[in-house]
């Protein structure tokens, strides 16, 4: 019998954090964050990080694990999250993955190859140099004969992805696209996958209000401090919504009102992309907050899990 693994996701600002904490208390679970911004230390406000008092009530994992100066890969997330899942299960608790970073979630519940071992640095360097010499279109064209699906799906300007697809074929002899099809859902867990939703107008209103609250709580001061510590716009951490826009303001490239409006717009666009991502997985059960209260959703999920 496979061990249970709970996924609770949904677009930004939909209310995942509160429900995940209540769910963990209800089923004796522990929470593993699936948020690509909450992994960073000193980035609390812009990432809407779980307050410390709630982390003390319910164990949370993979929050505040690296410096904003460092990069972090999906492969690293998969490795750390898998370790946490095993540890939680070994203590007779139920792991709950909660967050909105779809790629993090897929790395755990889909049979995808994210291993860092499968790389050839010399070949990658060769392709990078070839891109500089002959252009992105030329290197993208190399995919046509070996992986037509990737050729059609990956934009020529996405050089990093193009090079990765060529590298995977070079190492394995298999098309990059094939790793997404073979036994996609054959994972060692009994998956319970839930996505919170609500009508778009209310969701966008919540997003806009949350940005205003973040600003009142000191988001600008948080970004100012990070900038003073040497965090610049070229860092992976500073690509997060709320951080990149305010760094632009601090560099005198825009005014504050426009920066705040950009944060709201980019957050709304991100929510749309998140909803599109979650729809790809047939295992998802949608919990519509326009129809059901948090209490009803909690009772439904708890009943299913305890089954």
Coordinates of C-alpha atoms in Angstrom, one line a residue:
X1 CA 0.0 0.0 0.0
X2 CA 1.3 3.4 -1.0
X3 CA 1.7 6.2 1.6
X4 CA -0.6 9.1 1.4
X5 CA 0.7 12.5 0.1
X6 CA -1.6 15.5 0.1
X7 CA -1.3 18.4 -2.3
X8 CA -3.0 21.7 -1.5
X9 CA -2.5 24.3 -4.2
X10 CA -4.2 27.2 -6.0
X11 CA -3.4 30.6 -7.3
X12 CA -1.7 33.3 -5.2
X13 CA -3.9 34.9 -2.5
X14 CA -6.6 32.3 -2.7
X15 CA -6.1 31.2 0.9
X16 CA -3.9 28.1 0.8
X17 CA -1.9 28.9 3.9
X18 CA -4.8 29.1 6.4
X19 CA -6.5 26.0 5.0
X20 CA -3.2 24.0 5.0
X21 CA -2.6 24.8 8.7
X22 CA -6.2 23.7 9.6
X23 CA -5.9 20.6 7.5
X24 CA -2.5 19.6 9.1
X25 CA -4.1 19.9 12.5
X26 CA -7.1 17.9 11.4
X27 CA -5.2 14.9 10.0
X28 CA -2.0 15.1 12.1
X29 CA 0.1 16.3 9.2
X30 CA 3.2 18.4 8.5
X31 CA 3.5 21.0 5.8
X32 CA 6.2 21.0 3.1
X33 CA 6.2 24.4 1.3
X34 CA 6.1 24.4 -2.5
X35 CA 6.8 28.1 -2.9
X36 CA 9.9 29.2 -4.9
X37 CA 10.1 32.4 -2.9
X38 CA 9.6 31.2 0.6
X39 CA 12.8 29.1 0.4
X40 CA 14.8 32.4 0.8
X41 CA 15.7 33.9 4.1
X42 CA 15.0 37.6 4.8
X43 CA 12.2 37.7 2.2
X44 CA 9.2 37.4 4.4
X45 CA 6.7 40.1 3.4
X46 CA 6.9 39.8 -0.4
X47 CA 6.7 36.0 -0.3
X48 CA 3.7 36.1 2.1
X49 CA 5.7 33.7 4.3
X50 CA 3.8 31.8 7.0
X51 CA 4.1 33.7 10.3
X52 CA 6.4 32.1 12.9
X53 CA 3.6 31.5 15.4
X54 CA 1.8 29.3 12.9
X55 CA 5.0 27.5 12.1
X56 CA 5.3 26.7 15.8
X57 CA 1.7 25.3 15.8
X58 CA 2.3 23.1 12.8
X59 CA 5.7 22.0 11.6
X60 CA 6.6 23.6 8.2
X61 CA 9.5 22.5 6.0
X62 CA 11.5 24.1 3.2
X63 CA 11.0 27.6 4.4
X64 CA 14.0 29.9 5.0
X65 CA 16.6 27.4 3.8
X66 CA 18.9 29.5 1.5
X67 CA 20.3 33.0 1.2
X68 CA 18.8 35.4 -1.3
X69 CA 22.3 35.5 -2.9
X70 CA 22.1 31.8 -3.9
X71 CA 20.3 30.0 -6.7
X72 CA 18.1 27.0 -6.2
X73 CA 17.0 24.4 -8.8
X74 CA 13.9 22.2 -9.1
X75 CA 16.3 19.2 -8.8
X76 CA 17.4 20.5 -5.4
X77 CA 13.8 21.0 -4.3
X78 CA 12.8 17.5 -5.4
X79 CA 15.7 16.0 -3.4
X80 CA 15.0 18.0 -0.2
X81 CA 11.2 17.5 -0.4
X82 CA 11.6 13.8 -1.0
X83 CA 13.7 13.5 2.1
X84 CA 11.2 15.5 4.1
X85 CA 8.3 13.3 2.9
X86 CA 10.1 10.1 4.0
X87 CA 10.9 11.6 7.4
X88 CA 7.3 12.7 8.0
X89 CA 6.0 9.3 7.0
X90 CA 8.5 7.5 9.2
X91 CA 7.1 9.4 12.2
X92 CA 3.5 8.3 11.3
X93 CA 2.5 11.8 10.2
X94 CA 0.9 12.7 6.8
X95 CA 2.9 15.0 4.5
X96 CA 1.0 18.0 3.0
X97 CA 2.7 19.8 0.1
X98 CA 1.2 23.3 0.1
X99 CA 2.1 26.1 -2.3
X100 CA 1.6 27.6 -5.7
X101 CA 4.9 26.7 -7.6
X102 CA 3.6 24.2 -10.1
X103 CA 7.0 22.9 -11.2
X104 CA 7.9 22.1 -7.6
X105 CA 4.8 20.1 -7.1
X106 CA 5.2 18.3 -10.4
X107 CA 8.8 17.3 -9.5
X108 CA 7.3 15.3 -6.6
X109 CA 4.0 13.9 -8.0
X110 CA 5.0 13.4 -11.7
X111 CA 7.6 11.0 -13.0
X112 CA 9.8 13.6 -14.5
X113 CA 13.6 13.5 -14.8
X114 CA 15.0 16.4 -12.9
X115 CA 18.3 14.8 -11.9
X116 CA 21.3 17.0 -12.0
X117 CA 23.5 13.9 -12.7
X118 CA 22.3 13.8 -16.3
X119 CA 24.4 16.6 -17.6
X120 CA 27.4 17.0 -19.9
X121 CA 29.2 20.3 -19.1
X122 CA 31.5 20.2 -22.2
X123 CA 28.6 19.6 -24.5
X124 CA 26.5 22.3 -22.9
X125 CA 29.4 24.7 -23.3
X126 CA 29.7 23.7 -26.9
X127 CA 26.1 24.5 -27.5
X128 CA 26.3 27.8 -25.7
X129 CA 29.3 28.9 -27.8
X130 CA 27.4 27.7 -30.9
X131 CA 24.5 29.9 -30.0
X132 CA 26.8 32.9 -29.7
X133 CA 28.4 32.1 -33.1
X134 CA 25.5 31.0 -35.2
X135 CA 22.5 32.3 -33.3
X136 CA 19.5 30.9 -31.4
X137 CA 17.5 29.9 -34.5
X138 CA 20.4 27.7 -35.7
X139 CA 20.7 25.8 -32.4
X140 CA 16.9 25.5 -32.1
X141 CA 16.9 24.0 -35.6
X142 CA 19.1 21.1 -34.3
X143 CA 16.1 19.8 -32.4
X144 CA 14.0 19.3 -35.5
X145 CA 15.4 15.9 -36.5
X146 CA 15.8 14.4 -33.1
X147 CA 12.8 15.8 -31.1
X148 CA 10.1 17.3 -33.2
X149 CA 7.8 17.8 -30.1
X150 CA 10.3 19.9 -28.3
X151 CA 11.2 21.7 -31.5
X152 CA 7.5 22.7 -31.9
X153 CA 6.9 23.6 -28.2
X154 CA 10.2 25.3 -27.2
X155 CA 10.6 28.9 -28.4
X156 CA 13.9 29.6 -30.2
X157 CA 14.6 32.4 -27.8
X158 CA 14.4 30.1 -24.8
X159 CA 18.0 29.1 -25.3
X160 CA 18.4 27.5 -21.9
X161 CA 15.5 25.1 -22.6
X162 CA 16.7 24.4 -26.1
X163 CA 20.2 23.5 -24.9
X164 CA 18.8 21.3 -22.1
X165 CA 16.7 19.4 -24.7
X166 CA 19.7 18.8 -26.9
X167 CA 21.8 17.8 -23.9
X168 CA 19.3 15.2 -22.7
X169 CA 19.2 13.6 -26.1
X170 CA 23.0 13.7 -26.3
X171 CA 23.3 11.9 -23.0
X172 CA 20.4 9.4 -23.1
X173 CA 19.6 9.0 -26.8
X174 CA 16.0 9.7 -25.9
X175 CA 14.0 12.8 -26.9
X176 CA 13.6 15.3 -24.1
X177 CA 9.8 15.3 -24.6
X178 CA 9.6 11.5 -23.9
X179 CA 10.5 12.0 -20.3
X180 CA 7.3 13.9 -19.8
X181 CA 5.2 11.0 -21.2
X182 CA 6.6 7.7 -19.9
X183 CA 4.6 6.6 -16.8
X184 CA 3.9 10.2 -15.9
X185 CA 1.8 9.5 -12.9
X186 CA 3.7 6.4 -11.7
X187 CA 4.9 7.7 -8.4
X188 CA 5.4 6.0 -5.0
X189 CA 2.6 7.8 -3.3
X190 CA -1.2 7.7 -3.0
X191 CA -1.9 11.3 -4.2
X192 CA -4.7 13.4 -2.9
X193 CA -4.6 16.6 -5.0
X194 CA -6.7 19.6 -4.3
X195 CA -6.7 23.1 -5.9
X196 CA -8.6 26.0 -4.3
X197 CA -10.3 28.3 -6.8
X198 CA -12.7 31.3 -6.8
X199 CA -14.1 33.7 -9.4
X200 CA -11.5 35.8 -11.1
X201 CA -12.9 39.2 -10.0
X202 CA -12.8 38.3 -6.3
X203 CA -9.4 36.7 -6.7
X204 CA -8.0 39.8 -8.3
X205 CA -9.5 42.0 -5.6
X206 CA -7.8 39.8 -3.0
X207 CA -4.5 40.1 -4.9
X208 CA -4.7 43.9 -5.1
X209 CA -5.6 44.2 -1.4
X210 CA -2.8 41.9 -0.4
X211 CA -0.3 44.0 -2.3
X212 CA -1.5 47.1 -0.4
X213 CA -1.2 45.2 2.9
X214 CA 2.3 44.1 2.0
X215 CA 3.3 47.7 1.3
X216 CA 1.9 48.8 4.7
X217 CA 3.7 46.1 6.4
X218 CA 7.1 47.2 5.0
X219 CA 7.7 45.5 1.7
X220 CA 9.6 48.5 0.4
X221 CA 11.8 48.6 3.5
X222 CA 12.4 44.8 3.1
X223 CA 13.6 45.3 -0.5
X224 CA 15.7 48.3 0.4
X225 CA 17.5 46.3 3.1
X226 CA 18.1 43.4 0.6
X227 CA 19.5 45.9 -1.9
X228 CA 21.8 47.3 0.8
X229 CA 23.1 43.8 1.4
X230 CA 24.1 43.4 -2.2
X231 CA 21.0 41.8 -3.7
X232 CA 20.7 43.0 -7.3
X233 CA 18.2 42.4 -10.1
X234 CA 20.3 39.7 -11.7
X235 CA 19.8 37.3 -8.7
X236 CA 17.3 34.5 -9.0
X237 CA 15.7 35.6 -5.7
X238 CA 15.1 39.1 -7.0
X239 CA 13.0 37.9 -9.9
X240 CA 10.2 37.4 -7.5
X241 CA 7.1 39.5 -7.9
X242 CA 7.3 42.4 -5.5
X243 CA 11.0 42.4 -5.4
X244 CA 11.9 43.1 -9.1
X245 CA 9.4 45.9 -9.4
X246 CA 10.6 47.7 -6.2
X247 CA 14.2 47.2 -7.2
X248 CA 13.4 49.0 -10.4
X249 CA 11.9 51.8 -8.3
X250 CA 14.9 52.0 -6.1
X251 CA 17.1 52.3 -9.2
X252 CA 15.0 55.3 -10.2
X253 CA 13.7 53.6 -13.3
X254 CA 10.0 54.2 -12.3
X255 CA 7.9 55.9 -9.6
X256 CA 6.4 54.2 -6.6
X257 CA 2.8 54.2 -7.7
X258 CA 3.7 52.6 -11.0
X259 CA 5.9 50.0 -9.2
X260 CA 2.9 49.1 -7.0
X261 CA 0.6 48.8 -9.9
X262 CA 3.1 46.6 -11.7
X263 CA 3.2 44.3 -8.7
X264 CA -0.6 44.0 -8.8
X265 CA -0.7 43.4 -12.5
X266 CA 2.2 40.9 -12.5
X267 CA 0.5 39.1 -9.5
X268 CA -2.8 38.8 -11.4
X269 CA -1.0 37.5 -14.5
X270 CA 0.9 35.0 -12.3
X271 CA -2.5 33.8 -10.9
X272 CA -3.7 33.2 -14.4
X273 CA -0.6 31.1 -15.3
X274 CA -1.0 29.1 -12.1
X275 CA -4.6 28.2 -12.9
X276 CA -3.5 27.1 -16.4
X277 CA -0.7 24.9 -15.0
X278 CA -3.0 23.1 -12.5
X279 CA -5.6 22.2 -15.1
X280 CA -3.0 20.0 -16.9
X281 CA -3.2 17.3 -14.2
X282 CA -6.3 15.1 -14.3
X283 CA -5.8 14.2 -10.6
X284 CA -6.7 17.6 -9.4
X285 CA -10.0 18.1 -7.5
X286 CA -11.1 21.7 -7.6
X287 CA -12.4 23.3 -4.4
X288 CA -14.5 26.3 -5.4
X289 CA -14.5 28.9 -2.6
X290 CA -17.5 30.7 -4.2
X291 CA -19.6 27.6 -3.5
X292 CA -18.1 26.1 -0.4
X293 CA -16.9 27.6 2.8
X294 CA -13.4 26.8 4.2
X295 CA -15.1 24.7 6.8
X296 CA -16.9 22.6 4.1
X297 CA -13.7 22.2 2.1
X298 CA -11.8 21.2 5.1
X299 CA -14.4 18.6 6.1
X300 CA -14.5 17.2 2.5
X301 CA -10.7 16.8 2.2
X302 CA -10.4 15.4 5.8
X303 CA -13.2 12.8 5.1
X304 CA -11.5 11.7 1.8
X305 CA -8.1 11.3 3.4
X306 CA -9.3 9.5 6.4
X307 CA -11.6 7.5 4.1

